[in-house]
Coordinates of N, CA and C in Angstrom, one line a residue:
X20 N -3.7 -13.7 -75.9 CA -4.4 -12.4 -75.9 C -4.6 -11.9 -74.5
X21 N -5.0 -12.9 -73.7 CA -5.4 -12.7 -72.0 C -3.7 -11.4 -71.5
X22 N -2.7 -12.5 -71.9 CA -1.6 -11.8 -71.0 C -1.6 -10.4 -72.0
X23 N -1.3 -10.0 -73.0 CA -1.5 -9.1 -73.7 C -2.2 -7.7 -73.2
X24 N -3.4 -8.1 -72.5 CA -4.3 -7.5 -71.6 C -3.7 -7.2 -70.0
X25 N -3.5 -8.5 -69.8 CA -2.2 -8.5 -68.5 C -1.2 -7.3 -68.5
X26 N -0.2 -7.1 -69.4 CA 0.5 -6.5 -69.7 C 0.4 -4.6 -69.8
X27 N -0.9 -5.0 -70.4 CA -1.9 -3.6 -70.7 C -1.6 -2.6 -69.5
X28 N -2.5 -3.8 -68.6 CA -3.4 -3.3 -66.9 C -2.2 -3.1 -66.3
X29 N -1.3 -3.7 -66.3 CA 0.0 -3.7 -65.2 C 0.2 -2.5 -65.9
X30 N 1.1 -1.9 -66.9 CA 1.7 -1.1 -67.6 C 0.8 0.4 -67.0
X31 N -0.3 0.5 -67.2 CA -1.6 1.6 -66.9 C -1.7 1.7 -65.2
X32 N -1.2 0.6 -64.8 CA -1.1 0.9 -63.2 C 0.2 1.6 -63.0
X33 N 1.3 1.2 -63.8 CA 2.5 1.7 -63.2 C 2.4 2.8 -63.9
X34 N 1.7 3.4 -64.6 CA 2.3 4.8 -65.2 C 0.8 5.9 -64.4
X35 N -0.1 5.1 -64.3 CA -0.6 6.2 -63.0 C 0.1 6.4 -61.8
X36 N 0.4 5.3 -61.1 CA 1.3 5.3 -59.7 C 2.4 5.8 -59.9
X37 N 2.7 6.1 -61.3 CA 4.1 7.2 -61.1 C 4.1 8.3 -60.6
X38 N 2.8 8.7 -61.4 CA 3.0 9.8 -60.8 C 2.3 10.7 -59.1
X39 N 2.0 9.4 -59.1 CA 1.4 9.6 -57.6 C 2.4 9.1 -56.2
X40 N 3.7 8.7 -56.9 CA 4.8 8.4 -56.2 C 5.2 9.4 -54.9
X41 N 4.8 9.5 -53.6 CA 5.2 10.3 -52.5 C 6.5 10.8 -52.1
X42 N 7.3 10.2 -52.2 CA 8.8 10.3 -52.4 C 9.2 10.4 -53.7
X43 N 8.9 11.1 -54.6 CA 9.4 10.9 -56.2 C 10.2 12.4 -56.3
X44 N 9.7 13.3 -55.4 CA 10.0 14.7 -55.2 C 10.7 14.7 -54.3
X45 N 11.3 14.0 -53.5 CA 11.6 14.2 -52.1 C 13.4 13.8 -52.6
X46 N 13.4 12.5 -53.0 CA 14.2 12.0 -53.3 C 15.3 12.5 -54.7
X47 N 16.7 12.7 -54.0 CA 17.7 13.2 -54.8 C 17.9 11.8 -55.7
X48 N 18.2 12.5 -56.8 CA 18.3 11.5 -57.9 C 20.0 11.1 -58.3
X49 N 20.4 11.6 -56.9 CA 22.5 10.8 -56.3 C 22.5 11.1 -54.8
X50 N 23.0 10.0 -54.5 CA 23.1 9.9 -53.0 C 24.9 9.4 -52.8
X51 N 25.0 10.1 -52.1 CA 26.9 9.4 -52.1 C 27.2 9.9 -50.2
X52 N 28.2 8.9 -50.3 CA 28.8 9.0 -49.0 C 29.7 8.0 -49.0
X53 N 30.9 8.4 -47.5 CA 31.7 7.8 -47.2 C 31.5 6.5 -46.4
X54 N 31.6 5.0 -46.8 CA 30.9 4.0 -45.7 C 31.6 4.5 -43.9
X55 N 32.8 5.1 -44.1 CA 33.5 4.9 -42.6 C 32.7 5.7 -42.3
X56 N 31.9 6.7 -42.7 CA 31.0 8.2 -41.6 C 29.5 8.0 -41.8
X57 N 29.1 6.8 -42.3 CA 28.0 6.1 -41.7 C 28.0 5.6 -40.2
X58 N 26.9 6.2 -39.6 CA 26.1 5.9 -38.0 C 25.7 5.0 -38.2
X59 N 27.0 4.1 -37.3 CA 26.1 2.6 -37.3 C 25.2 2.3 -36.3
X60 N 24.0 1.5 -36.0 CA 23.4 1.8 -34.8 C 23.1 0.0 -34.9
X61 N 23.2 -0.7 -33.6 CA 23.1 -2.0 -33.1 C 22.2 -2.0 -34.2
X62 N 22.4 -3.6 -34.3 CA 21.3 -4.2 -35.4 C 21.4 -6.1 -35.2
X63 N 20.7 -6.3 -33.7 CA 21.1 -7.7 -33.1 C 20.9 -9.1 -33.8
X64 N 21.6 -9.8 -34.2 CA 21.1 -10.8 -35.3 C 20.3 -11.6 -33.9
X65 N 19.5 -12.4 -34.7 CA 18.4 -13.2 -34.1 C 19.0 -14.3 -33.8
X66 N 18.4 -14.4 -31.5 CA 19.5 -15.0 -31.0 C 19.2 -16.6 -31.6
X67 N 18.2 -17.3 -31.8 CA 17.5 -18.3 -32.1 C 19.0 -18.6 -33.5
X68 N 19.5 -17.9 -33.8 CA 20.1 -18.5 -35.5 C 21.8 -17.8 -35.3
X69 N 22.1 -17.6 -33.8 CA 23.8 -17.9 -33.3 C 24.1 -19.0 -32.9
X70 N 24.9 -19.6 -33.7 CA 25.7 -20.9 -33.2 C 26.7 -20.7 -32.5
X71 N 27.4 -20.1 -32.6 CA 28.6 -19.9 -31.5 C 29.4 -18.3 -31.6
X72 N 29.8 -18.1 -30.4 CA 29.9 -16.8 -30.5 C 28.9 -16.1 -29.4
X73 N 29.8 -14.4 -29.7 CA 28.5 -13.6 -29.5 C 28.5 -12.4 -30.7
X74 N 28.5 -12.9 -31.5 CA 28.8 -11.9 -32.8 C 27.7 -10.3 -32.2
X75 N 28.2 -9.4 -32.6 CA 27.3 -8.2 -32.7 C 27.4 -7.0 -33.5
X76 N 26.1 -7.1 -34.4 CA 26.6 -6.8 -35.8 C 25.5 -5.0 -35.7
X77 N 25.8 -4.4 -36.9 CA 25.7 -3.1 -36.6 C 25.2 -2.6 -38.1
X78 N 24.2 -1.8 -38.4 CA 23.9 -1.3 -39.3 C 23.4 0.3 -39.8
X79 N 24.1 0.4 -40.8 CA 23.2 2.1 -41.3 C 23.3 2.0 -42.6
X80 N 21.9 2.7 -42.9 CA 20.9 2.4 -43.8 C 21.8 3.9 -44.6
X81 N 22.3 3.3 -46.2 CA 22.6 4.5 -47.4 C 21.1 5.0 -47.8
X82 N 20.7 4.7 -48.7 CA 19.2 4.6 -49.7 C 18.8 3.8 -49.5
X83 N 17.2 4.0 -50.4 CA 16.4 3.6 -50.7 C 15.3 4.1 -51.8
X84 N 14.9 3.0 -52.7 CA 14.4 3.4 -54.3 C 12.7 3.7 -53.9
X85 N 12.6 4.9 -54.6 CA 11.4 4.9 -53.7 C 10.2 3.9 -54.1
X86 N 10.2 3.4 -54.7 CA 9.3 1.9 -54.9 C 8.9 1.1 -53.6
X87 N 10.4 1.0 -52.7 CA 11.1 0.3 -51.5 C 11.0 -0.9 -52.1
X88 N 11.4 -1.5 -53.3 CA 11.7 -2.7 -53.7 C 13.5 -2.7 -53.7
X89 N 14.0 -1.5 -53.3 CA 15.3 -1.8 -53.8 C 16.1 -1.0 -52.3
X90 N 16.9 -1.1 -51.5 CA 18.0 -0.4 -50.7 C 19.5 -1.2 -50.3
X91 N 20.1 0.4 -49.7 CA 21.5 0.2 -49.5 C 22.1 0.3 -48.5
X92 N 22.6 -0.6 -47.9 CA 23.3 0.1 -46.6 C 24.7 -0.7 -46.2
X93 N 25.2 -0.1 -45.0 CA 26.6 -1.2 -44.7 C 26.2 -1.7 -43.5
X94 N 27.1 -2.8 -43.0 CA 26.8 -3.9 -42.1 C 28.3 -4.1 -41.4
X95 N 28.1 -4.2 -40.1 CA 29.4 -4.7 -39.8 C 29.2 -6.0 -38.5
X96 N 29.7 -6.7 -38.4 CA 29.6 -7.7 -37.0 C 30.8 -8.3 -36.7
X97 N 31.0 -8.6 -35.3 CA 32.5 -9.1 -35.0 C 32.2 -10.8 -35.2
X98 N 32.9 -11.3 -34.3 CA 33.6 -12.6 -34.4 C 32.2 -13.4 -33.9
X99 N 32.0 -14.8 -34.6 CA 30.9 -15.4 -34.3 C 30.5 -16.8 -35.4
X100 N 29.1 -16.8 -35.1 CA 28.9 -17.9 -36.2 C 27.7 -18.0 -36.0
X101 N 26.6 -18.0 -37.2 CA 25.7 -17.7 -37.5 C 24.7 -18.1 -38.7
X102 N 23.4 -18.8 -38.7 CA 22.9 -18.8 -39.6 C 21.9 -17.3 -40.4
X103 N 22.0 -16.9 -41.2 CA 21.3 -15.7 -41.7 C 20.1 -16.1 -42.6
X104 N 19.1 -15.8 -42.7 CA 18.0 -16.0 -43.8 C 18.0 -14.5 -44.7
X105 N 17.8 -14.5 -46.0 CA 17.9 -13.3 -47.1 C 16.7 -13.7 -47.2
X106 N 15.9 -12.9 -47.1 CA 14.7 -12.9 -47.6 C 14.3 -11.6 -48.3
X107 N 15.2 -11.1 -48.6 CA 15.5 -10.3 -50.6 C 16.6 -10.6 -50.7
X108 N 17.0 -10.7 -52.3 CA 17.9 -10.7 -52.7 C 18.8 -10.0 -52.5
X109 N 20.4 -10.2 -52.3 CA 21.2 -9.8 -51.5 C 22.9 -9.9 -52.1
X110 N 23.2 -8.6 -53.0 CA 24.5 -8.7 -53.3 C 25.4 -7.6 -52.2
X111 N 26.8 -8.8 -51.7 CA 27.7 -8.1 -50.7 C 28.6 -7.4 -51.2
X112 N 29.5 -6.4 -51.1 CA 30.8 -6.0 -51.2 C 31.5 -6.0 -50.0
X113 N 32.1 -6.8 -49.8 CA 33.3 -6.9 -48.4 C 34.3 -5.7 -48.4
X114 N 34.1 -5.0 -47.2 CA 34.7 -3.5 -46.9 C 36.2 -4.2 -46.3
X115 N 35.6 -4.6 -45.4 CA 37.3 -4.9 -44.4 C 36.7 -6.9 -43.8
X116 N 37.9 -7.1 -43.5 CA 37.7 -8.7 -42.6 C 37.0 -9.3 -43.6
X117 N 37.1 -10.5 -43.1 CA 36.4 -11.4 -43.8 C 35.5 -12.9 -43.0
X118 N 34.9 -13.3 -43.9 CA 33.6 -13.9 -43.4 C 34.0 -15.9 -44.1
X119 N 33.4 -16.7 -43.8 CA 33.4 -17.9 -44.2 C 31.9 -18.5 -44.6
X120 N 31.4 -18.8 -45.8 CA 30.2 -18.6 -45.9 C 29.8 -19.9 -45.9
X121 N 29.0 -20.5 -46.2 CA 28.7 -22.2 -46.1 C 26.6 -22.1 -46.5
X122 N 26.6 -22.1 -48.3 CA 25.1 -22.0 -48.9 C 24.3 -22.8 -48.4
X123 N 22.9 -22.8 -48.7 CA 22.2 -24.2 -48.2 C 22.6 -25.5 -49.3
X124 N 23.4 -25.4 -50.0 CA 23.7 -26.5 -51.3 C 25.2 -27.0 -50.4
X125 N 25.6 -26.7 -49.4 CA 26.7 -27.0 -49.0 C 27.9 -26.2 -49.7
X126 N 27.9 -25.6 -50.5 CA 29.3 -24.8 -50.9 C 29.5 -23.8 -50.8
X127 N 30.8 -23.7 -50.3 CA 31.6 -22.7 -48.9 C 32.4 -21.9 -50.1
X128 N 32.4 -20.8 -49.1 CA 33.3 -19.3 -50.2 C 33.7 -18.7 -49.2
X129 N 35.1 -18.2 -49.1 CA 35.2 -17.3 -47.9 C 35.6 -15.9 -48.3
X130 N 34.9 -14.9 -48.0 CA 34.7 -13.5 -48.5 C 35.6 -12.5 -47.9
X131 N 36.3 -12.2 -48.8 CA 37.7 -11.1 -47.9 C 37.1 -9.3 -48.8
X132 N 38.2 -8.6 -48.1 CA 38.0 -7.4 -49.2 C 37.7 -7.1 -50.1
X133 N 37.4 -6.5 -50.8 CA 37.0 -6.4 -52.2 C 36.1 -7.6 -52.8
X134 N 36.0 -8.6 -52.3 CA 35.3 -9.6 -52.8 C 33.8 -9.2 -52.8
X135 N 32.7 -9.9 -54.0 CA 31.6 -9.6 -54.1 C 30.7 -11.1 -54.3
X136 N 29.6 -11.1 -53.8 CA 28.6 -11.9 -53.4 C 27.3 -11.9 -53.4
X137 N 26.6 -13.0 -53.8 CA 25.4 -13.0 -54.2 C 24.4 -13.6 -53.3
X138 N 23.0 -13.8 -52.7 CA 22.5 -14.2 -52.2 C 20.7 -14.3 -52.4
X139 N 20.8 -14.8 -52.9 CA 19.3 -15.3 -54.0 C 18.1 -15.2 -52.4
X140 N 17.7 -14.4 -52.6 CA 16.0 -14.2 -51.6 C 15.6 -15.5 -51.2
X141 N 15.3 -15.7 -49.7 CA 14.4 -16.8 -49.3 C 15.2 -17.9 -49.3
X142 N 17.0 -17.8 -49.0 CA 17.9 -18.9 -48.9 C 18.4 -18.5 -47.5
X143 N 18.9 -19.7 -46.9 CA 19.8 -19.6 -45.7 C 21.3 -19.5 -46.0
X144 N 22.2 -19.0 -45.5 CA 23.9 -19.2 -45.8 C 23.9 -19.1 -44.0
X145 N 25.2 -19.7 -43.7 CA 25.8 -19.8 -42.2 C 26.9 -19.2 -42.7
X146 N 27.0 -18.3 -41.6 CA 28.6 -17.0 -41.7 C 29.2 -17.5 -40.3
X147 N 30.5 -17.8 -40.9 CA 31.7 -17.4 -39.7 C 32.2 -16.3 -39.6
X148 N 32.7 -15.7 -38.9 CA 33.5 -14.3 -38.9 C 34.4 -15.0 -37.7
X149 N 35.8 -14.9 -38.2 CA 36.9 -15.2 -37.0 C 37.1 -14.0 -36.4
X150 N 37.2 -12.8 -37.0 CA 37.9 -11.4 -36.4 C 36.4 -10.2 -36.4
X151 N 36.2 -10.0 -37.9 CA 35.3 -8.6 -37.8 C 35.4 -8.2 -39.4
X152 N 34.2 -8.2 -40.0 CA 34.0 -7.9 -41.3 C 33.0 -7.0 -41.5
X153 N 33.0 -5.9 -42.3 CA 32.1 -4.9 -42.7 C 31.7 -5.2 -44.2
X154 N 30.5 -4.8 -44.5 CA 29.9 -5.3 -46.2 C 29.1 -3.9 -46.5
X155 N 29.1 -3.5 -47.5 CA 28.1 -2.8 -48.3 C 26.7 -4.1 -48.9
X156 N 25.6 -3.7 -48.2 CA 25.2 -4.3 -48.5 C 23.6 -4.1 -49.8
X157 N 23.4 -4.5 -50.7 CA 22.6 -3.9 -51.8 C 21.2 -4.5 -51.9
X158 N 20.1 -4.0 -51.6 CA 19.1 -5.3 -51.3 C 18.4 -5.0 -52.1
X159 N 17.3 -5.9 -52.9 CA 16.2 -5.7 -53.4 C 15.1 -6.9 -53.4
X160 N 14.1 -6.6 -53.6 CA 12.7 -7.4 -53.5 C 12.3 -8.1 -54.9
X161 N 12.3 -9.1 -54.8 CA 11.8 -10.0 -55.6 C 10.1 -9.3 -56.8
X162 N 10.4 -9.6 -57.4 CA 8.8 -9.2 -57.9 C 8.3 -11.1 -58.0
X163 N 7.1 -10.5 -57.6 CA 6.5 -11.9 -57.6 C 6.2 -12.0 -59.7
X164 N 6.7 -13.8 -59.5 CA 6.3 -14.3 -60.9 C 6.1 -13.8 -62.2
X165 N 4.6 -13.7 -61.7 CA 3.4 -13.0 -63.0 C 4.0 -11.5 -63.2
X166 N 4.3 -10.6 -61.8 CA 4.7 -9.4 -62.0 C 6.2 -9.6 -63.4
X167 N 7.0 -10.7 -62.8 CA 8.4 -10.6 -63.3 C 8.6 -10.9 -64.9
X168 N 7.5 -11.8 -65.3 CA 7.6 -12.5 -66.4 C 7.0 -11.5 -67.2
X169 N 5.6 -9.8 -66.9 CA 5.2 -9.1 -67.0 C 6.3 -8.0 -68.0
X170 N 6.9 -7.9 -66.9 CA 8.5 -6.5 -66.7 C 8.8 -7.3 -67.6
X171 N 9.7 -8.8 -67.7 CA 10.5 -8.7 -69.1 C 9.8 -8.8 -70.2
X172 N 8.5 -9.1 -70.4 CA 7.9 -8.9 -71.9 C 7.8 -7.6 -72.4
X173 N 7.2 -6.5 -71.4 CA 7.6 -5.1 -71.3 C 8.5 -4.9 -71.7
X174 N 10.1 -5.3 -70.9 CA 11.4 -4.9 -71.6 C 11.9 -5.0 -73.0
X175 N 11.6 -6.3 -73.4 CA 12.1 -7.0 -74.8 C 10.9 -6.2 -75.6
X176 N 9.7 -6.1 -75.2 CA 9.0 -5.7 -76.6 C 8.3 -4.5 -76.8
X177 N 8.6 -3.5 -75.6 CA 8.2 -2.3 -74.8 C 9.3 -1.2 -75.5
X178 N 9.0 0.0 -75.7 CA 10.0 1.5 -75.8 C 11.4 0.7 -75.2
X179 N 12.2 1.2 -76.0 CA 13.4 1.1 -75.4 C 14.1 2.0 -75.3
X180 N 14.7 1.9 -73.7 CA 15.0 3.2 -72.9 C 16.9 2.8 -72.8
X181 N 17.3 4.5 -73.2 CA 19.0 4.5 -73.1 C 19.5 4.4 -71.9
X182 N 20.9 3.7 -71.3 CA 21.0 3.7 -70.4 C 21.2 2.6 -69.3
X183 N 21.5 2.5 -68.0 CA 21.9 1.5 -67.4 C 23.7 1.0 -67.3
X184 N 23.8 -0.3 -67.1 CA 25.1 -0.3 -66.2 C 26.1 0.2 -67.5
X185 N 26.0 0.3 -68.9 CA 27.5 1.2 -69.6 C 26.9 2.8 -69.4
X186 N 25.9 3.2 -69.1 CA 25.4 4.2 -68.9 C 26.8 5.7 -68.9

């Protein structure tokens, strides 16, 4: 019964804060562009976590959901080697070059073009780049726990809405 109530109060928060959303007006509801005519502007990885190299990687920001639990952008860095922390979840699409990845579980993947990738929030991976690799990169924020276990009882037993990835 408790979470029941749980479920209630969350649900009654998000549907006032909808409409009190700041950006809900602002924000086009399609955003498109070409990754090559993205302004990439320095984006220095943290020198504490280069192992070798002088990699220097570069970023511009696509979107962003206006929640800011969710954005998009591309990434590029030359030749180097480096440990990265995700601290949101983190799926890649490799633009050009490729990368050699090495998880905190020990197992290596090496990411070329077109290849896609996942990176679970709050994990380390170590990236080599021999040449120069660019990524689309898709980020989003974890919902904490209680929030998450919340959302899917909402989804499974909540209005069901048309739509999404066959959309």
């Amino acid at each position: 019964m408790a979470l029941h109530y749980l479920g209630l109060a969350i649900a009654a928060v998000g549907i006032r804060n909808r409409a009190q959303t700041p950006f809900a007006n602002q924000l086009s509801p399609f955003i498109g562009g070409c990754s090559t005519a993205a302004e990439m502007k320095s984006h220095p990885i943290e020198p504490t976590w280069v192992l070798s190299g002088d990699p220097q990687a570069r970023f511009a920001a696509h979107s962003e959901a206006a929640d800011k639990f969710a954005s998009t952008g591309v990434w590029d860095c030359t030749a180097g080697s480096f440990r990265w922390f995700f601290g949101w979840d983190e799926t890649v699409v490799i633009l050009e070059g490729e990368v050699h990845v090495t998880a905190e579980d020990g197992s290596e993947r090496t990411l070329r073009a077109g290849d896609v990738g996942y990176f679970r929030g709050g994990t380390w991976a170590t990236w080599h780049i021999d040449n120069y690799v660019k990524k689309i990169a898709f980020i989003r924020k974890p919902l904490p726990m209680p929030l998450s276990y919340a959302f899917r009882a909402w989804a499974k037993f909540g209005p069901k809405r048309k739509g999404g990835l066959a959309a």
